[in-house]
Amino acid sequence: MQKTALHPYLSFKDNAREAMEFYSSIFGGKLTFNTFGEFHASDDPSESNKIMHSMIEADGITFMASDTPNGMEHSVGKNFSMSLSGDNEQELRSYWDKLTDGGTITMPLEKAPWGDTFGMCTDKFGIDWMVNIAPLAQQQ
């Protein structure tokens, strides 16, 4: 079982790839990208090459980013979320329940196209959160 991790998640308007390549040139490490098209996550053909998820993993630095889909608002100054991820379902669901108490669920915590359980909410203080629960690693 992996430990639950907390990372900042940045949202961009059509330039996530450029931004993450810039940050990668500064911090180094491993940079990965996945598009909306790869996961069939949008019915809008203009979004197929947009970044659905990217991550930089450098020495002690990890953060993620994506392009904002056309149907969602992108507001500079509110273009980040806190992202909780791991495979401890009980722990992460407990965090979810507490974060959504008095807050707003913007995407229910349910099975996502990439195979994990994923949800988004805004807590009662106006902070946006993402929770991603990966399946437990296969024991060998």
PDB file of C-alpha atoms in Angstrom:
ATOM      1  CA  MET A   1       0.000   0.000   0.000  1.00  0.00           C
ATOM      2  CA  GLN A   2       1.329   3.423  -0.897  1.00  0.00           C
ATOM      3  CA  LYS A   3       1.089   6.418   1.391  1.00  0.00           C
ATOM      4  CA  THR A   4      -1.500   9.040   0.603  1.00  0.00           C
ATOM      5  CA  ALA A   5       0.118  12.029  -1.085  1.00  0.00           C
ATOM      6  CA  LEU A   6      -0.961  15.671  -1.282  1.00  0.00           C
ATOM      7  CA  HIS A   7       0.128  17.692  -4.320  1.00  0.00           C
ATOM      8  CA  PRO A   8      -0.848  20.974  -5.931  1.00  0.00           C
ATOM      9  CA  TYR A   9      -2.779  20.607  -9.195  1.00  0.00           C
ATOM     10  CA  LEU A  10      -2.641  23.544 -11.629  1.00  0.00           C
ATOM     11  CA  SER A  11      -5.254  24.347 -14.278  1.00  0.00           C
ATOM     12  CA  PHE A  12      -4.421  26.107 -17.517  1.00  0.00           C
ATOM     13  CA  LYS A  13      -6.426  27.366 -20.475  1.00  0.00           C
ATOM     14  CA  ASP A  14      -5.041  25.530 -23.524  1.00  0.00           C
ATOM     15  CA  ASN A  15      -1.345  25.862 -22.610  1.00  0.00           C
ATOM     16  CA  ALA A  16      -0.720  23.167 -19.970  1.00  0.00           C
ATOM     17  CA  ARG A  17       1.839  21.401 -22.187  1.00  0.00           C
ATOM     18  CA  GLU A  18       3.833  24.598 -22.702  1.00  0.00           C
ATOM     19  CA  ALA A  19       3.671  25.483 -18.999  1.00  0.00           C
ATOM     20  CA  MET A  20       4.704  22.034 -17.800  1.00  0.00           C
ATOM     21  CA  GLU A  21       7.580  21.882 -20.303  1.00  0.00           C
ATOM     22  CA  PHE A  22       8.711  25.254 -18.923  1.00  0.00           C
ATOM     23  CA  TYR A  23       8.524  24.014 -15.320  1.00  0.00           C
ATOM     24  CA  SER A  24      10.296  20.799 -16.291  1.00  0.00           C
ATOM     25  CA  SER A  25      13.150  22.866 -17.752  1.00  0.00           C
ATOM     26  CA  ILE A  26      13.491  24.501 -14.336  1.00  0.00           C
ATOM     27  CA  PHE A  27      12.982  21.558 -11.956  1.00  0.00           C
ATOM     28  CA  GLY A  28      14.070  18.649 -14.161  1.00  0.00           C
ATOM     29  CA  GLY A  29      12.764  15.206 -13.283  1.00  0.00           C
ATOM     30  CA  LYS A  30      10.272  13.094 -15.164  1.00  0.00           C
ATOM     31  CA  LEU A  31       7.481  14.834 -17.097  1.00  0.00           C
ATOM     32  CA  THR A  32       4.448  12.878 -18.328  1.00  0.00           C
ATOM     33  CA  PHE A  33       1.382  13.886 -20.342  1.00  0.00           C
ATOM     34  CA  ASN A  34      -2.002  12.312 -21.103  1.00  0.00           C
ATOM     35  CA  THR A  35      -4.530  13.914 -23.445  1.00  0.00           C
ATOM     36  CA  PHE A  36      -8.311  13.942 -23.323  1.00  0.00           C
ATOM     37  CA  GLY A  37      -8.249  11.965 -26.578  1.00  0.00           C
ATOM     38  CA  GLU A  38      -6.164   9.146 -25.077  1.00  0.00           C
ATOM     39  CA  PHE A  39      -8.857   8.504 -22.451  1.00  0.00           C
ATOM     40  CA  HIS A  40     -11.858   9.329 -24.690  1.00  0.00           C
ATOM     41  CA  ALA A  41     -12.716  11.827 -21.945  1.00  0.00           C
ATOM     42  CA  SER A  42     -14.394  14.434 -24.148  1.00  0.00           C
ATOM     43  CA  ASP A  43     -16.990  14.341 -26.905  1.00  0.00           C
ATOM     44  CA  ASP A  44     -15.583  17.622 -28.244  1.00  0.00           C
ATOM     45  CA  PRO A  45     -13.013  16.870 -31.001  1.00  0.00           C
ATOM     46  CA  SER A  46     -11.305  20.223 -30.354  1.00  0.00           C
ATOM     47  CA  GLU A  47     -10.276  18.894 -26.919  1.00  0.00           C
ATOM     48  CA  SER A  48      -8.613  15.672 -28.074  1.00  0.00           C
ATOM     49  CA  ASN A  49      -5.076  17.120 -27.889  1.00  0.00           C
ATOM     50  CA  LYS A  50      -5.646  19.114 -24.715  1.00  0.00           C
ATOM     51  CA  ILE A  51      -3.801  17.867 -21.647  1.00  0.00           C
ATOM     52  CA  MET A  52      -6.095  15.925 -19.325  1.00  0.00           C
ATOM     53  CA  HIS A  53      -3.285  15.156 -16.879  1.00  0.00           C
ATOM     54  CA  SER A  54       0.410  15.902 -16.630  1.00  0.00           C
ATOM     55  CA  MET A  55       2.882  15.438 -13.815  1.00  0.00           C
ATOM     56  CA  ILE A  56       6.402  16.470 -12.940  1.00  0.00           C
ATOM     57  CA  GLU A  57       8.250  14.215 -10.538  1.00  0.00           C
ATOM     58  CA  ALA A  58      11.602  15.719  -9.610  1.00  0.00           C
ATOM     59  CA  ASP A  59      13.857  15.380  -6.604  1.00  0.00           C
ATOM     60  CA  GLY A  60      11.445  16.270  -3.765  1.00  0.00           C
ATOM     61  CA  ILE A  61       9.093  18.162  -6.100  1.00  0.00           C
ATOM     62  CA  THR A  62       5.889  16.711  -7.505  1.00  0.00           C
ATOM     63  CA  PHE A  63       2.978  18.603  -8.998  1.00  0.00           C
ATOM     64  CA  MET A  64       0.342  18.076 -11.644  1.00  0.00           C
ATOM     65  CA  ALA A  65      -1.552  20.116 -14.219  1.00  0.00           C
ATOM     66  CA  SER A  66      -4.183  19.979 -16.943  1.00  0.00           C
ATOM     67  CA  ASP A  67      -5.987  22.093 -19.500  1.00  0.00           C
ATOM     68  CA  THR A  68      -9.437  23.270 -18.468  1.00  0.00           C
ATOM     69  CA  PRO A  69     -12.130  21.649 -20.648  1.00  0.00           C
ATOM     70  CA  ASN A  70     -14.181  24.040 -22.786  1.00  0.00           C
ATOM     71  CA  GLY A  71     -17.304  23.511 -20.668  1.00  0.00           C
ATOM     72  CA  MET A  72     -15.614  24.482 -17.399  1.00  0.00           C
ATOM     73  CA  GLU A  73     -14.755  27.935 -16.145  1.00  0.00           C
ATOM     74  CA  HIS A  74     -11.085  28.885 -16.012  1.00  0.00           C
ATOM     75  CA  SER A  75     -10.377  31.719 -13.612  1.00  0.00           C
ATOM     76  CA  VAL A  76      -6.855  33.009 -13.048  1.00  0.00           C
ATOM     77  CA  GLY A  77      -6.219  33.164  -9.322  1.00  0.00           C
ATOM     78  CA  LYS A  78      -8.485  30.176  -8.733  1.00  0.00           C
ATOM     79  CA  ASN A  79      -6.729  27.873 -11.182  1.00  0.00           C
ATOM     80  CA  PHE A  80      -5.349  25.361  -8.722  1.00  0.00           C
ATOM     81  CA  SER A  81      -6.620  22.511  -6.571  1.00  0.00           C
ATOM     82  CA  MET A  82      -5.245  20.377  -3.801  1.00  0.00           C
ATOM     83  CA  SER A  83      -4.969  16.776  -4.981  1.00  0.00           C
ATOM     84  CA  LEU A  84      -5.064  13.791  -2.616  1.00  0.00           C
ATOM     85  CA  SER A  85      -4.032  10.486  -4.157  1.00  0.00           C
ATOM     86  CA  GLY A  86      -3.093   6.989  -3.106  1.00  0.00           C
ATOM     87  CA  ASP A  87      -4.519   3.487  -2.837  1.00  0.00           C
ATOM     88  CA  ASN A  88      -5.805   3.520   0.756  1.00  0.00           C
ATOM     89  CA  GLU A  89      -9.490   3.660  -0.125  1.00  0.00           C
ATOM     90  CA  GLN A  90     -10.761   3.831   3.453  1.00  0.00           C
ATOM     91  CA  GLU A  91      -8.471   6.740   4.340  1.00  0.00           C
ATOM     92  CA  LEU A  92      -9.169   8.672   1.139  1.00  0.00           C
ATOM     93  CA  ARG A  93     -12.954   8.175   1.351  1.00  0.00           C
ATOM     94  CA  SER A  94     -12.799   9.441   4.934  1.00  0.00           C
ATOM     95  CA  TYR A  95     -10.971  12.574   3.760  1.00  0.00           C
ATOM     96  CA  TRP A  96     -13.554  12.970   0.966  1.00  0.00           C
ATOM     97  CA  ASP A  97     -16.472  12.721   3.386  1.00  0.00           C
ATOM     98  CA  LYS A  98     -14.950  15.338   5.682  1.00  0.00           C
ATOM     99  CA  LEU A  99     -13.974  17.712   2.849  1.00  0.00           C
ATOM    100  CA  THR A 100     -17.457  17.573   1.301  1.00  0.00           C
ATOM    101  CA  ASP A 101     -19.240  18.153   4.638  1.00  0.00           C
ATOM    102  CA  GLY A 102     -20.583  21.685   4.245  1.00  0.00           C
ATOM    103  CA  GLY A 103     -18.940  21.962   0.831  1.00  0.00           C
ATOM    104  CA  THR A 104     -19.997  21.305  -2.768  1.00  0.00           C
ATOM    105  CA  ILE A 105     -19.376  18.157  -4.787  1.00  0.00           C
ATOM    106  CA  THR A 106     -18.452  19.219  -8.316  1.00  0.00           C
ATOM    107  CA  MET A 107     -17.736  15.675  -9.587  1.00  0.00           C
ATOM    108  CA  PRO A 108     -18.914  12.643  -7.587  1.00  0.00           C
ATOM    109  CA  LEU A 109     -16.329  10.204  -6.269  1.00  0.00           C
ATOM    110  CA  GLU A 110     -16.735   7.366  -8.772  1.00  0.00           C
ATOM    111  CA  LYS A 111     -14.921   5.195 -11.322  1.00  0.00           C
ATOM    112  CA  ALA A 112     -12.978   7.324 -13.831  1.00  0.00           C
ATOM    113  CA  PRO A 113     -11.993   6.511 -17.454  1.00  0.00           C
ATOM    114  CA  TRP A 114      -8.395   5.781 -16.348  1.00  0.00           C
ATOM    115  CA  GLY A 115      -9.568   3.077 -13.928  1.00  0.00           C
ATOM    116  CA  ASP A 116      -9.206   4.865 -10.588  1.00  0.00           C
ATOM    117  CA  THR A 117     -11.967   6.273  -8.390  1.00  0.00           C
ATOM    118  CA  PHE A 118     -11.951  10.076  -8.734  1.00  0.00           C
ATOM    119  CA  GLY A 119     -13.954  13.023  -7.457  1.00  0.00           C
ATOM    120  CA  MET A 120     -13.775  16.796  -7.152  1.00  0.00           C
ATOM    121  CA  CYS A 121     -15.238  19.112  -4.537  1.00  0.00           C
ATOM    122  CA  THR A 122     -14.984  22.567  -3.068  1.00  0.00           C
ATOM    123  CA  ASP A 123     -14.755  22.642   0.717  1.00  0.00           C
ATOM    124  CA  LYS A 124     -16.728  25.044   2.902  1.00  0.00           C
ATOM    125  CA  PHE A 125     -13.798  27.495   2.799  1.00  0.00           C
ATOM    126  CA  GLY A 126     -13.765  27.686  -1.022  1.00  0.00           C
ATOM    127  CA  ILE A 127     -10.717  25.454  -1.610  1.00  0.00           C
ATOM    128  CA  ASP A 128     -10.986  23.047  -4.539  1.00  0.00           C
ATOM    129  CA  TRP A 129      -9.969  19.420  -3.911  1.00  0.00           C
ATOM    130  CA  MET A 130      -9.422  16.349  -6.077  1.00  0.00           C
ATOM    131  CA  VAL A 131      -9.378  12.848  -4.613  1.00  0.00           C
ATOM    132  CA  ASN A 132      -7.955   9.962  -6.665  1.00  0.00           C
ATOM    133  CA  ILE A 133      -8.082   6.410  -5.298  1.00  0.00           C
ATOM    134  CA  ALA A 134      -5.931   3.952  -7.240  1.00  0.00           C
ATOM    135  CA  PRO A 135      -6.653   0.240  -7.050  1.00  0.00           C
ATOM    136  CA  LEU A 136      -4.421  -1.609  -4.605  1.00  0.00           C
ATOM    137  CA  ALA A 137      -1.237  -2.839  -6.297  1.00  0.00           C
ATOM    138  CA  GLN A 138      -1.335  -6.493  -7.235  1.00  0.00           C
ATOM    139  CA  GLN A 139       0.441  -8.614  -4.622  1.00  0.00           C
ATOM    140  CA  GLN A 140       3.033 -10.982  -6.095  1.00  0.00           C
TER     141      GLN A 140
END
